[in-house]
Structure formats: structure tokens, C-alpha cells
Coordinates of C-alpha atoms in Angstrom, one line a residue:
M1 CA 127.9 96.8 107.1
K2 CA 129.2 97.6 103.7
L3 CA 127.3 98.7 100.6
V4 CA 127.9 96.5 97.5
A5 CA 128.8 98.9 94.7
W6 CA 126.7 99.0 91.6
P7 CA 127.1 101.2 88.5
A8 CA 125.1 104.4 89.0
S9 CA 123.4 105.3 85.8
R10 CA 121.7 108.4 87.4
S11 CA 123.8 110.6 89.6
S12 CA 122.8 113.3 92.0
T13 CA 124.5 116.1 90.0
P14 CA 122.0 116.0 87.1
H15 CA 119.3 115.6 89.6
L16 CA 120.0 119.1 91.0
R17 CA 119.9 120.4 87.5
R18 CA 116.5 118.8 86.9
I19 CA 115.2 120.3 90.2
L20 CA 116.4 123.8 89.2
G21 CA 115.3 123.4 85.6
G22 CA 111.7 122.9 86.7
R23 CA 111.6 125.9 89.0
R24 CA 111.0 128.6 86.4
R25 CA 107.5 127.4 85.6
Y26 CA 106.0 126.0 88.8
Y27 CA 108.4 126.2 91.7
R28 CA 108.1 129.1 94.2
D29 CA 110.5 128.0 96.9
S30 CA 113.4 129.9 98.5
S31 CA 115.5 126.8 98.8
L32 CA 115.7 126.6 95.0
Q33 CA 116.7 130.2 94.7
W34 CA 119.4 129.5 97.3
A35 CA 120.6 126.5 95.3
E36 CA 120.9 128.6 92.2
T37 CA 123.0 131.1 94.1
N38 CA 125.1 128.5 96.0
P39 CA 125.3 125.5 93.6
E40 CA 128.4 124.0 95.1
T41 CA 127.1 124.0 98.7
A42 CA 123.7 122.7 97.4
Q43 CA 125.3 119.9 95.5
Q44 CA 127.5 118.9 98.5
S45 CA 124.4 118.8 100.7
L46 CA 122.7 116.4 98.3
Q47 CA 125.6 113.9 98.4
P48 CA 124.8 111.0 100.7
P49 CA 127.4 110.1 103.4
G50 CA 129.3 106.8 103.4
W51 CA 127.4 103.6 103.4
N52 CA 128.6 102.3 106.7
V53 CA 125.8 103.0 109.2
P54 CA 126.7 103.7 112.8
A55 CA 127.9 100.6 114.7
D56 CA 125.2 101.1 117.4
V57 CA 122.4 100.9 114.8
N58 CA 120.4 98.6 117.1
D59 CA 120.4 101.3 119.8
Q60 CA 119.3 104.0 117.4
S61 CA 116.3 106.0 118.5
P62 CA 113.1 105.6 116.3
I63 CA 113.2 107.6 113.1
Y64 CA 110.1 109.9 112.9
S65 CA 111.3 112.7 110.6
I66 CA 113.8 113.7 108.0
E67 CA 115.9 115.3 110.7
D68 CA 115.9 112.0 112.6
Y69 CA 117.0 110.1 109.5
L70 CA 119.8 112.6 108.7
K71 CA 121.1 112.4 112.2
F72 CA 121.1 108.6 112.1
R73 CA 123.0 108.7 108.7
E74 CA 125.4 111.4 110.0
W75 CA 124.5 113.5 106.9
R76 CA 126.7 116.5 106.5
L77 CA 124.7 119.8 106.4
P78 CA 126.0 123.4 106.0
S79 CA 125.9 125.7 109.0
K80 CA 122.9 127.7 109.8
N81 CA 124.5 130.8 108.4
D82 CA 125.4 129.0 105.2
G83 CA 121.9 127.8 104.5
R84 CA 121.2 124.8 106.6
E85 CA 117.4 125.1 106.3
N86 CA 117.5 125.5 102.5
A87 CA 119.8 122.4 102.3
L88 CA 117.4 120.5 104.4
S89 CA 114.5 121.3 102.1
L90 CA 116.5 120.1 99.0
I91 CA 117.5 116.9 100.8
S92 CA 113.9 116.2 101.8
H93 CA 112.9 116.6 98.2
V94 CA 115.2 113.8 96.9
L95 CA 114.7 111.6 99.9
S96 CA 110.9 111.9 100.2
T97 CA 110.0 109.1 97.8
P98 CA 112.5 106.4 99.1
L99 CA 111.9 107.2 102.8
T100 CA 108.1 107.3 102.3
I101 CA 108.1 104.0 100.5
A102 CA 110.5 102.6 103.2
S103 CA 108.1 103.8 105.9
F104 CA 105.3 102.0 104.1
Y105 CA 107.4 98.9 103.8
N106 CA 108.1 98.9 107.5
R107 CA 104.5 99.3 108.4
A108 CA 102.7 97.1 105.9
L109 CA 105.0 94.9 103.8
H110 CA 107.9 93.5 105.9
E111 CA 106.0 90.4 106.8
L112 CA 105.2 89.4 103.2
D113 CA 107.2 86.6 101.7
A114 CA 110.2 87.7 99.7
P115 CA 110.8 88.6 97.0
I116 CA 108.1 91.3 97.1
R117 CA 107.0 92.8 93.8
L118 CA 106.0 96.5 94.1
C119 CA 104.3 98.4 91.3
C120 CA 104.9 102.2 91.2
V121 CA 101.8 103.3 89.3
G122 CA 101.9 106.5 87.2
A123 CA 105.6 106.8 87.9
R124 CA 107.1 110.2 87.1
A125 CA 109.9 111.7 89.2
E126 CA 110.2 108.3 91.1
A127 CA 111.5 106.7 87.9
T128 CA 114.3 109.2 87.5
L129 CA 115.6 109.2 91.1
P130 CA 119.4 108.7 91.2
N131 CA 120.5 105.3 92.4
E132 CA 122.2 106.5 95.6
Y133 CA 118.9 107.7 97.0
W134 CA 117.4 104.2 96.5
K135 CA 120.2 103.0 98.7
E136 CA 118.7 105.2 101.4
F137 CA 115.5 103.2 100.9
L138 CA 117.4 100.0 101.7
I139 CA 119.0 101.4 104.8
F140 CA 115.8 102.7 106.3
S141 CA 113.6 99.7 105.2
S142 CA 116.1 97.2 106.6
S143 CA 115.4 98.6 110.1
L144 CA 112.1 97.6 111.6
P145 CA 110.3 99.8 114.2
N146 CA 111.5 97.6 117.1
N147 CA 115.1 98.2 115.9
E148 CA 115.6 94.7 114.7
T149 CA 116.8 94.3 111.2
K150 CA 115.4 92.2 108.3
N151 CA 116.8 91.7 104.9
V152 CA 114.9 93.4 102.1
D153 CA 114.3 91.8 98.7
L154 CA 112.1 94.1 96.7
M155 CA 111.5 94.4 92.9
T156 CA 110.0 97.8 91.9
D157 CA 108.3 98.0 88.6
F158 CA 107.7 101.4 87.2
V159 CA 104.5 101.7 85.1
G160 CA 103.1 104.9 83.6
P161 CA 103.0 107.0 80.4
D162 CA 105.8 109.2 81.5
I163 CA 108.5 106.7 82.1
C164 CA 111.5 106.0 79.8
P165 CA 111.0 102.3 78.8
R166 CA 114.6 101.7 77.6
T167 CA 116.2 102.5 80.9
P168 CA 118.4 99.6 81.9
D169 CA 117.3 97.5 84.9
T170 CA 119.2 98.4 88.1
E171 CA 120.1 96.3 91.1
I172 CA 121.1 98.0 94.3
S173 CA 122.4 96.3 97.4
W174 CA 123.2 97.3 100.9
N175 CA 124.4 94.8 103.5
S176 CA 122.2 91.7 102.7
S177 CA 119.3 93.7 101.3
T178 CA 118.5 94.3 97.6
T179 CA 116.1 96.3 95.5
K180 CA 115.8 95.9 91.8
L181 CA 114.4 98.7 89.7
H182 CA 112.6 97.8 86.4
W183 CA 111.1 100.2 83.9
H184 CA 108.2 97.8 83.2
Y185 CA 105.7 99.5 80.9
K186 CA 105.2 102.9 79.3
G187 CA 101.5 103.3 79.4
F188 CA 98.5 102.7 81.7
L189 CA 98.4 99.9 84.2
H190 CA 94.8 99.0 83.2
D191 CA 96.0 98.3 79.6
L192 CA 98.3 95.4 80.8
D193 CA 97.0 91.9 80.8
E194 CA 95.0 91.0 84.0
S195 CA 97.5 88.1 84.6
E196 CA 100.1 90.7 85.5
T197 CA 99.8 91.2 89.3
W198 CA 102.0 92.6 92.1
D199 CA 102.2 92.2 95.8
T200 CA 101.6 95.9 96.5
Y201 CA 101.0 99.2 94.7
V202 CA 102.3 102.7 95.3
L203 CA 100.8 105.8 93.8
M204 CA 102.8 109.0 94.5
N205 CA 100.7 112.2 94.3
P206 CA 98.3 110.7 91.7
G207 CA 95.4 113.2 92.2
I208 CA 92.8 110.4 91.9
G209 CA 90.1 112.7 93.1
H210 CA 91.0 115.7 91.0
D211 CA 88.2 116.7 88.5
K212 CA 90.7 116.8 85.6
L213 CA 92.3 113.5 86.5
K214 CA 89.8 111.1 88.2
H215 CA 88.2 109.8 85.1
G216 CA 91.5 108.8 83.7
W217 CA 92.5 107.1 86.9
K218 CA 89.3 105.1 87.3
P219 CA 90.1 101.9 85.3
T220 CA 93.5 101.7 86.9
L221 CA 92.2 102.3 90.4
D222 CA 89.4 99.7 89.8
R223 CA 92.1 97.1 89.0
I224 CA 94.3 98.0 91.9
L225 CA 91.6 97.9 94.5
R226 CA 90.1 94.7 93.0
S227 CA 93.4 93.0 93.7
G228 CA 93.0 93.3 97.5
R229 CA 96.8 94.1 97.9
P230 CA 98.2 96.8 100.1
V231 CA 98.3 100.2 98.6
L232 CA 100.2 103.4 99.4
L233 CA 98.7 106.7 98.3
T234 CA 100.3 110.1 98.8
A235 CA 98.8 113.6 98.2
H236 CA 100.6 116.9 97.7
S237 CA 98.3 118.9 99.9
E238 CA 95.5 118.7 102.4
K239 CA 93.1 119.8 99.6
D240 CA 94.4 117.0 97.4
S241 CA 94.0 114.4 100.2
D242 CA 90.4 115.6 100.9
R243 CA 89.5 115.1 97.2
D244 CA 91.1 111.6 97.2
T245 CA 89.3 110.7 100.4
A246 CA 85.9 111.8 99.0
L247 CA 86.4 109.8 95.8
L248 CA 87.4 106.6 97.7
K249 CA 84.4 106.9 100.0
Q250 CA 81.9 107.7 97.2
S251 CA 83.1 105.3 94.5
Y252 CA 84.6 102.4 96.5
H253 CA 83.0 102.8 100.0
L254 CA 86.4 103.0 101.6
D255 CA 87.0 105.0 104.7
V256 CA 90.6 106.2 104.6
H257 CA 92.4 108.7 106.7
Y258 CA 95.3 110.7 105.3
E259 CA 98.0 111.7 107.8
E260 CA 100.8 114.3 107.4
N261 CA 103.9 112.5 106.1
P262 CA 107.0 113.2 108.2
F263 CA 109.1 112.4 105.1
A264 CA 107.3 114.8 102.7
S265 CA 109.3 117.1 100.5
R266 CA 109.7 120.6 101.9
V267 CA 110.0 122.2 98.5
Q268 CA 106.9 124.0 97.6
Y269 CA 105.6 124.6 94.1
E270 CA 102.5 125.9 92.2
D271 CA 99.8 123.4 91.3
P272 CA 99.7 123.4 87.4
F273 CA 95.9 123.3 87.5
D274 CA 95.5 126.1 90.1
Q275 CA 97.9 129.1 90.4
N276 CA 96.6 129.8 93.9
H277 CA 97.3 126.3 95.2
F278 CA 100.8 125.6 96.4
V279 CA 101.8 122.0 97.1
R280 CA 104.6 119.8 98.4
P281 CA 105.2 116.2 97.0
N282 CA 104.0 113.5 99.4
H283 CA 102.8 116.0 101.9
F284 CA 100.1 113.5 103.1
M285 CA 99.9 109.7 102.9
T286 CA 97.5 106.9 103.6
M287 CA 97.6 103.1 103.3
I288 CA 94.9 100.7 102.2
K289 CA 95.5 97.2 103.4

């Protein structure tokens, strides 16, 4: 199994700089302090291994955690004395989005007819993720829970006021699977023509139930839920998930259950709306089918 090489317009080196650059305002995590002190080791830890997966992939144990995935990928980590746990936190931060979406794909999307069009709504960090980490999405999503493999053909459209609309489209392949990344629209989903539809929607840490955010989300959420398509929602804390659950129950009569996400980021930061609330990206997740 060999990865088809594509030009990487976003590399993991500037991604480390972006992580560290955001720390001064909101982040309160020892792994980022460690990365500032040990930048070379941190950067080496963030570099994915080669793209040839183990030959015995079909005998691989189920992957239930970041640790399971890194073991499967034979990802090189520093020794315990050199900061293994800190490195693991950094890796979880950059892999959280692709592995969480891959988990959703394996559980809810793999039986849909290809190509599958996915809309990442309110995209922020997801739209700046280096290409090599989206390759990890392909590797994980190509392996179904029963350890059979299925080719992935996915188009991801980023929509949101924070994306960069002039980013070139990117096509990434691994083995016979492909994902295409398209920076579709800088603005709100509900402002697009109703004729524009997708097979599935992903909202990463949207805060749809937060008092300061829920009114802005309402027209977009109305449109998404009206479509009847599968939806992935993540929340950056239990408090956040409780607010979202309450809103979905009260406004849409939906009974959803958030579960702790085994592929959550382990980097903790301060909620910009509440200095006493510390959160982790994609800490909880739920699916609406």
C-alpha cells in the first residue's frame, strides 16, 4: 500500500508555530510549554511515519483510542523521560479532527454511495490542517470496524466566515482512497442557495447551545436538520455538550447523547467566554442520523 504523493501546501512545521502562537492568550497546557522548550523533539513527534501501513493490517486489533492508532501506525514517540506524554498530547491535537471524522465515517457514512460530499460547517482550525494529517483520515477511514477495507471517495467543503476562500483545492490519495478538500464559501451556510446540499454535515465544537452563539447558529442549524442528512457534532467539554443537548431537545425535539470522544485533543485551553472553564477540542461527540 503506497501513498500517492501530492503537493503539500500546508506543512506540519508551521502548524506547530500556530499551536504555540495561540498559547499566550488562551492555552494553559504543560505540553505546549514543553514544546516551546523542546521544539526539535516536539516537531519530530508531529511528523507522521511512512505511508506504508503494516502488512498485517487485516489482523490489526480494533482502534479505540489515539494510543491504538499510533501503535497501528508505528508512530515514533520520544521516551518517557524525554516527554512522551507531552508529545502524545500534541499529536492528539493535530489528529483529533481527521480521526474523529474518520470514526464518524466508519460508523455512519461508509454505506453511502460514492462520492460522498461532506460539509464542514463553521470551519476554523479544520480548514488549516496540514495535508499530511488528512492522509491519516484516509488510512483510518479506509479500515472498517470488521477490519475489512473499503475505498474512500470523499469531497470535503469548508464553509464558514473564518476560512480563507482563495486556498487552492487539494486532492490527497492513499492506496485507492481519495479525499478532496475545497474551501467552498467564506460566510454562513444559511446564506447559500437552498439548492446547495451535501450528503452529510460536520460541526466541530460549534457551541450551538451557548448563550452568546446559539442565535447566530439557529438559521444554519435549521437548514442542516431540515435536510435529514447525517450530522456529526462535537463539543469541547461536558458543559458544552450539556448546553447543546438541551438546545436540540428544546428547539428540535431531538434526544441526543454525547459520548466522550476517544480521539479528542488532550491539549487544554481557556474558554474565551469563561476564564474558569477549561476545554479540549472535540472532547465529546454525538451523531444525528
